[in-house]
PDB file of C-alpha atoms in Angstrom:
ATOM      1  CA  MET E   1    -170.841   3.675  27.914  1.00 82.00           C
ATOM      2  CA  ASN E   2    -173.332   2.816  30.501  1.00 87.00           C
ATOM      3  CA  PRO E   3    -175.528  -0.291  29.855  1.00 88.00           C
ATOM      4  CA  LYS E   4    -178.945   1.347  31.001  1.00 93.00           C
ATOM      5  CA  VAL E   5    -178.196   4.388  28.109  1.00 92.00           C
ATOM      6  CA  ASP E   6    -177.542   1.463  25.301  1.00 91.00           C
ATOM      7  CA  ARG E   7    -181.158  -0.183  26.566  1.00 92.00           C
ATOM      8  CA  TYR E   8    -182.802   2.793  26.038  1.00 92.00           C
ATOM      9  CA  LEU E   9    -181.259   4.293  23.176  1.00 91.00           C
ATOM     10  CA  SER E  10    -181.753   0.675  21.690  1.00 90.00           C
ATOM     11  CA  ASN E  11    -185.066   0.790  22.899  1.00 91.00           C
ATOM     12  CA  ALA E  12    -186.269   4.090  21.257  1.00 90.00           C
ATOM     13  CA  LYS E  13    -188.665   4.663  18.248  1.00 90.00           C
ATOM     14  CA  GLN E  14    -187.627   7.828  16.843  1.00 92.00           C
ATOM     15  CA  TRP E  15    -184.857   9.829  16.739  1.00 94.00           C
ATOM     16  CA  GLN E  16    -182.749   6.560  17.797  1.00 93.00           C
ATOM     17  CA  ALA E  17    -179.829   7.482  14.740  1.00 94.00           C
ATOM     18  CA  GLU E  18    -179.941  11.520  16.126  1.00 95.00           C
ATOM     19  CA  MET E  19    -179.482  11.348  20.314  1.00 95.00           C
ATOM     20  CA  GLN E  20    -176.720   7.613  19.389  1.00 95.00           C
ATOM     21  CA  HIS E  21    -174.911  11.355  17.198  1.00 95.00           C
ATOM     22  CA  LEU E  22    -175.101  13.142  19.869  1.00 96.00           C
ATOM     23  CA  ARG E  23    -174.077  10.863  22.853  1.00 96.00           C
ATOM     24  CA  ALA E  24    -170.903  10.234  21.432  1.00 95.00           C
ATOM     25  CA  ILE E  25    -170.861  13.939  20.544  1.00 96.00           C
ATOM     26  CA  VAL E  26    -171.230  14.883  24.551  1.00 96.00           C
ATOM     27  CA  LEU E  27    -168.802  11.508  25.436  1.00 96.00           C
ATOM     28  CA  ALA E  28    -165.857  13.288  23.270  1.00 95.00           C
ATOM     29  CA  CYS E  29    -166.422  15.615  25.939  1.00 95.00           C
ATOM     30  CA  GLY E  30    -165.330  13.407  29.204  1.00 94.00           C
ATOM     31  CA  LEU E  31    -168.396  13.165  30.825  1.00 95.00           C
ATOM     32  CA  THR E  32    -170.204  11.058  32.311  1.00 95.00           C
ATOM     33  CA  GLU E  33    -173.126   8.988  31.310  1.00 96.00           C
ATOM     34  CA  GLU E  34    -175.992   7.984  33.666  1.00 94.00           C
ATOM     35  CA  LEU E  35    -179.695   7.859  33.185  1.00 93.00           C
ATOM     36  CA  LYS E  36    -181.544  10.121  35.012  1.00 92.00           C
ATOM     37  CA  TRP E  37    -185.683  11.062  34.112  1.00 89.00           C
ATOM     38  CA  GLY E  38    -186.050   8.397  31.510  1.00 90.00           C
ATOM     39  CA  LYS E  39    -183.518   9.889  29.894  1.00 94.00           C
ATOM     40  CA  PRO E  40    -179.278   9.880  28.773  1.00 96.00           C
ATOM     41  CA  CYS E  41    -178.371  12.047  31.054  1.00 96.00           C
ATOM     42  CA  TYR E  42    -174.306  14.013  31.426  1.00 96.00           C
ATOM     43  CA  ALA E  43    -172.546  15.063  34.252  1.00 95.00           C
ATOM     44  CA  PHE E  44    -168.936  17.102  35.631  1.00 94.00           C
ATOM     45  CA  GLU E  45    -167.699  15.512  38.462  1.00 93.00           C
ATOM     46  CA  ASN E  46    -171.433  14.427  39.238  1.00 92.00           C
ATOM     47  CA  LYS E  47    -172.900  17.382  38.808  1.00 92.00           C
ATOM     48  CA  ASN E  48    -175.401  17.061  35.446  1.00 93.00           C
ATOM     49  CA  ILE E  49    -174.296  19.451  32.272  1.00 94.00           C
ATOM     50  CA  VAL E  50    -177.132  17.926  29.307  1.00 96.00           C
ATOM     51  CA  VAL E  51    -179.926  16.116  29.207  1.00 95.00           C
ATOM     52  CA  ILE E  52    -181.124  14.032  25.495  1.00 96.00           C
ATOM     53  CA  GLN E  53    -184.151  14.465  25.004  1.00 94.00           C
ATOM     54  CA  GLY E  54    -186.579  12.673  22.275  1.00 92.00           C
ATOM     55  CA  PHE E  55    -189.886  14.804  21.353  1.00 93.00           C
ATOM     56  CA  LYS E  56    -192.423  13.911  19.176  1.00 93.00           C
ATOM     57  CA  ALA E  57    -191.184  16.873  16.206  1.00 94.00           C
ATOM     58  CA  TYR E  58    -186.839  16.572  17.490  1.00 95.00           C
ATOM     59  CA  CYS E  59    -184.823  15.726  19.624  1.00 95.00           C
ATOM     60  CA  ALA E  60    -182.835  18.150  22.004  1.00 95.00           C
ATOM     61  CA  LEU E  61    -180.213  18.690  23.762  1.00 95.00           C
ATOM     62  CA  LEU E  62    -180.767  20.126  27.204  1.00 94.00           C
ATOM     63  CA  PHE E  63    -178.380  22.520  28.635  1.00 93.00           C
ATOM     64  CA  LEU E  64    -179.772  21.739  32.198  1.00 91.00           C
ATOM     65  CA  LYS E  65    -178.415  25.519  33.772  1.00 89.00           C
ATOM     66  CA  GLY E  66    -178.612  27.144  29.559  1.00 88.00           C
ATOM     67  CA  TYR E  67    -180.114  30.625  30.214  1.00 86.00           C
ATOM     68  CA  LEU E  68    -176.032  31.373  31.757  1.00 89.00           C
ATOM     69  CA  LEU E  69    -174.178  30.233  28.190  1.00 88.00           C
ATOM     70  CA  SER E  70    -173.792  32.769  25.392  1.00 90.00           C
ATOM     71  CA  ASP E  71    -175.641  31.737  22.500  1.00 85.00           C
ATOM     72  CA  ALA E  72    -174.283  33.822  19.708  1.00 85.00           C
ATOM     73  CA  ASN E  73    -175.520  31.684  17.452  1.00 84.00           C
ATOM     74  CA  GLY E  74    -178.852  32.196  18.695  1.00 88.00           C
ATOM     75  CA  ILE E  75    -180.124  28.622  19.145  1.00 92.00           C
ATOM     76  CA  LEU E  76    -180.674  27.876  22.482  1.00 91.00           C
ATOM     77  CA  VAL E  77    -183.905  27.920  23.628  1.00 89.00           C
ATOM     78  CA  LYS E  78    -186.309  27.671  26.211  1.00 85.00           C
ATOM     79  CA  THR E  79    -188.872  24.502  26.586  1.00 83.00           C
ATOM     80  CA  GLY E  80    -191.669  25.959  27.351  1.00 79.00           C
ATOM     81  CA  GLU E  81    -192.994  29.521  28.761  1.00 74.00           C
ATOM     82  CA  ASN E  82    -192.424  29.361  32.472  1.00 69.00           C
ATOM     83  CA  THR E  83    -188.429  27.723  32.271  1.00 74.00           C
ATOM     84  CA  ARG E  84    -186.430  29.788  33.767  1.00 73.00           C
ATOM     85  CA  VAL E  85    -182.899  28.203  33.153  1.00 82.00           C
ATOM     86  CA  GLY E  86    -182.587  25.209  30.893  1.00 88.00           C
ATOM     87  CA  ARG E  87    -182.243  25.565  27.596  1.00 92.00           C
ATOM     88  CA  GLN E  88    -182.700  23.392  24.883  1.00 94.00           C
ATOM     89  CA  ILE E  89    -180.183  22.769  21.040  1.00 95.00           C
ATOM     90  CA  ARG E  90    -183.428  21.279  18.867  1.00 95.00           C
ATOM     91  CA  PHE E  91    -183.142  18.938  15.940  1.00 95.00           C
ATOM     92  CA  THR E  92    -184.530  16.955  13.351  1.00 94.00           C
ATOM     93  CA  ASP E  93    -182.223  14.483  11.895  1.00 94.00           C
ATOM     94  CA  VAL E  94    -178.335  13.271  11.957  1.00 95.00           C
ATOM     95  CA  ARG E  95    -176.907  15.805   8.983  1.00 96.00           C
ATOM     96  CA  GLU E  96    -177.920  19.013  10.821  1.00 94.00           C
ATOM     97  CA  ILE E  97    -176.155  17.390  14.263  1.00 95.00           C
ATOM     98  CA  THR E  98    -173.129  16.998  12.585  1.00 95.00           C
ATOM     99  CA  GLN E  99    -172.793  20.924  10.826  1.00 95.00           C
ATOM    100  CA  MET E 100    -173.433  21.545  14.361  1.00 94.00           C
ATOM    101  CA  ALA E 101    -170.853  19.523  16.116  1.00 95.00           C
ATOM    102  CA  PRO E 102    -168.268  21.962  16.970  1.00 95.00           C
ATOM    103  CA  VAL E 103    -170.700  24.928  18.232  1.00 94.00           C
ATOM    104  CA  LEU E 104    -171.937  22.077  20.534  1.00 95.00           C
ATOM    105  CA  LYS E 105    -168.910  21.041  21.681  1.00 95.00           C
ATOM    106  CA  ALA E 106    -167.948  24.830  22.363  1.00 94.00           C
ATOM    107  CA  HIS E 107    -171.721  24.728  24.973  1.00 95.00           C
ATOM    108  CA  ILE E 108    -171.342  21.330  26.837  1.00 96.00           C
ATOM    109  CA  TYR E 109    -167.833  22.843  27.589  1.00 96.00           C
ATOM    110  CA  GLU E 110    -168.815  26.226  28.533  1.00 94.00           C
ATOM    111  CA  ALA E 111    -170.981  24.128  30.559  1.00 93.00           C
ATOM    112  CA  ILE E 112    -168.390  22.482  32.466  1.00 94.00           C
ATOM    113  CA  GLU E 113    -166.385  25.881  32.761  1.00 93.00           C
ATOM    114  CA  VAL E 114    -169.810  27.441  34.700  1.00 90.00           C
ATOM    115  CA  GLU E 115    -170.609  24.073  36.627  1.00 90.00           C
ATOM    116  CA  LYS E 116    -166.572  24.668  37.405  1.00 90.00           C
ATOM    117  CA  SER E 117    -167.109  28.390  38.391  1.00 87.00           C
ATOM    118  CA  GLY E 118    -169.943  27.381  40.846  1.00 81.00           C
ATOM    119  CA  VAL E 119    -172.520  30.061  39.617  1.00 76.00           C
ATOM    120  CA  LYS E 120    -175.692  29.421  41.210  1.00 72.00           C
ATOM    121  CA  GLU E 121    -178.588  30.014  39.217  1.00 65.00           C
ATOM    122  CA  THR E 122    -179.776  33.900  40.024  1.00 61.00           C
ATOM    123  CA  VAL E 123    -182.750  34.150  37.831  1.00 54.00           C
ATOM    124  CA  LYS E 124    -185.482  36.293  40.144  1.00 57.00           C
ATOM    125  CA  ARG E 125    -188.477  34.178  40.883  1.00 57.00           C
ATOM    126  CA  LYS E 126    -191.833  35.738  41.277  1.00 63.00           C
ATOM    127  CA  ALA E 127    -194.721  34.266  43.658  1.00 65.00           C
ATOM    128  CA  GLU E 128    -197.405  33.489  42.050  1.00 70.00           C
ATOM    129  CA  PRO E 129    -200.146  34.844  44.335  1.00 84.00           C
ATOM    130  CA  ALA E 130    -202.541  31.317  44.613  1.00 88.00           C
ATOM    131  CA  PRO E 131    -206.585  31.543  43.842  1.00 91.00           C
ATOM    132  CA  GLU E 132    -208.276  32.810  46.745  1.00 92.00           C
ATOM    133  CA  GLU E 133    -210.151  28.931  46.292  1.00 93.00           C
ATOM    134  CA  PHE E 134    -207.044  27.476  47.265  1.00 93.00           C
ATOM    135  CA  ARG E 135    -206.428  29.752  50.089  1.00 92.00           C
ATOM    136  CA  GLN E 136    -209.055  29.545  51.550  1.00 92.00           C
ATOM    137  CA  LYS E 137    -208.732  25.797  51.856  1.00 91.00           C
ATOM    138  CA  LEU E 138    -205.039  26.742  53.274  1.00 91.00           C
ATOM    139  CA  ASN E 139    -206.402  28.250  56.039  1.00 92.00           C
ATOM    140  CA  LYS E 140    -208.980  26.387  57.059  1.00 93.00           C
ATOM    141  CA  THR E 141    -206.648  22.800  57.064  1.00 91.00           C
ATOM    142  CA  PRO E 142    -203.904  23.460  59.224  1.00 92.00           C
ATOM    143  CA  ALA E 143    -202.575  20.018  58.657  1.00 93.00           C
ATOM    144  CA  LEU E 144    -203.230  21.260  54.555  1.00 92.00           C
ATOM    145  CA  LYS E 145    -200.882  24.217  55.151  1.00 93.00           C
ATOM    146  CA  THR E 146    -197.777  22.405  56.508  1.00 94.00           C
ATOM    147  CA  ALA E 147    -197.673  19.739  54.309  1.00 94.00           C
ATOM    148  CA  PHE E 148    -197.772  22.335  50.817  1.00 93.00           C
ATOM    149  CA  ASN E 149    -195.063  24.291  52.267  1.00 93.00           C
ATOM    150  CA  ALA E 150    -193.194  21.439  53.187  1.00 94.00           C
ATOM    151  CA  LEU E 151    -193.009  21.104  49.078  1.00 92.00           C
ATOM    152  CA  THR E 152    -190.069  22.413  47.324  1.00 90.00           C
ATOM    153  CA  PRO E 153    -190.652  24.936  45.644  1.00 85.00           C
ATOM    154  CA  GLY E 154    -191.253  24.392  42.604  1.00 84.00           C
ATOM    155  CA  ARG E 155    -193.987  21.716  43.078  1.00 91.00           C
ATOM    156  CA  GLN E 156    -195.809  24.373  45.137  1.00 90.00           C
ATOM    157  CA  ARG E 157    -195.825  26.386  42.131  1.00 87.00           C
ATOM    158  CA  ALA E 158    -196.542  23.977  39.796  1.00 90.00           C
ATOM    159  CA  TYR E 159    -200.085  23.169  41.914  1.00 93.00           C
ATOM    160  CA  ILE E 160    -200.945  27.290  42.085  1.00 92.00           C
ATOM    161  CA  MET E 161    -200.084  27.953  38.214  1.00 89.00           C
ATOM    162  CA  TYR E 162    -202.938  24.445  38.427  1.00 93.00           C
ATOM    163  CA  PHE E 163    -205.169  25.958  40.207  1.00 93.00           C
ATOM    164  CA  SER E 164    -204.651  29.136  38.477  1.00 91.00           C
ATOM    165  CA  ALA E 165    -205.017  28.433  35.595  1.00 90.00           C
ATOM    166  CA  ALA E 166    -208.244  27.340  35.500  1.00 91.00           C
ATOM    167  CA  LYS E 167    -210.998  29.876  35.185  1.00 92.00           C
ATOM    168  CA  LEU E 168    -214.043  29.410  36.452  1.00 94.00           C
ATOM    169  CA  SER E 169    -214.148  29.329  40.590  1.00 93.00           C
ATOM    170  CA  LYS E 170    -215.473  26.275  40.307  1.00 94.00           C
ATOM    171  CA  THR E 171    -213.179  24.679  38.027  1.00 94.00           C
ATOM    172  CA  ARG E 172    -211.013  25.874  40.195  1.00 93.00           C
ATOM    173  CA  GLU E 173    -212.238  24.079  43.990  1.00 93.00           C
ATOM    174  CA  SER E 174    -212.370  20.896  42.090  1.00 94.00           C
ATOM    175  CA  ARG E 175    -208.398  21.575  41.284  1.00 94.00           C
ATOM    176  CA  VAL E 176    -207.845  21.974  44.531  1.00 93.00           C
ATOM    177  CA  GLU E 177    -210.056  19.450  46.135  1.00 94.00           C
ATOM    178  CA  LYS E 178    -209.395  16.926  43.632  1.00 94.00           C
ATOM    179  CA  CYS E 179    -205.255  17.107  44.694  1.00 94.00           C
ATOM    180  CA  LEU E 180    -205.919  17.704  48.363  1.00 93.00           C
ATOM    181  CA  PRO E 181    -204.262  13.974  49.276  1.00 93.00           C
ATOM    182  CA  ARG E 182    -201.787  14.349  47.050  1.00 94.00           C
ATOM    183  CA  ILE E 183    -200.290  17.447  48.933  1.00 94.00           C
ATOM    184  CA  LEU E 184    -200.752  16.153  51.729  1.00 94.00           C
ATOM    185  CA  ARG E 185    -198.456  12.967  50.505  1.00 94.00           C
ATOM    186  CA  GLY E 186    -196.051  15.602  50.352  1.00 93.00           C
ATOM    187  CA  LYS E 187    -196.170  14.305  46.178  1.00 93.00           C
ATOM    188  CA  GLY E 188    -196.149  16.737  43.551  1.00 91.00           C
ATOM    189  CA  LEU E 189    -198.612  17.314  41.011  1.00 88.00           C
ATOM    190  CA  ASN E 190    -196.570  15.009  38.714  1.00 82.00           C
ATOM    191  CA  ASP E 191    -195.158  13.318  40.890  1.00 78.00           C
TER     192      ASP E 191
END
């Protein structure tokens, strides 16, 4: 048990009992515990397997390669509409977790086997088309193009999705201008 996770859980304002219960189940599966991304994270041979998360309406066990797991019970949920790989199992009380403990352990052991097998993500990532306002800025500013291309694909995609979400050209231009310094510093939208 990691003291950083002890502190995290003791300071949790919501879902404390549920997260403690999830922690016990995960640790019983032989995973090592760290605090990563500000959340309790559990790994097998330094490969991240699951993360315990707390939200307003529920707490969750996030399987980082959850899309590769069988889901006979239909309990694995995508975390968002643009999620490709991760899947959650969501809870609102300790009773649910207690009842599902055998299923949770089975999913954890399956996730460990997926990691042991070395299977890589094979999700097809379609390139998001950059909005015209951003393409023009990239063409006019070589340093921006270089900095943007140096970002990870996920960071590039986040920017493009953010720019594209605006309905008006004026708003897209404003978003591009606002983000230029971050891109030039090599930072992602949410870094």
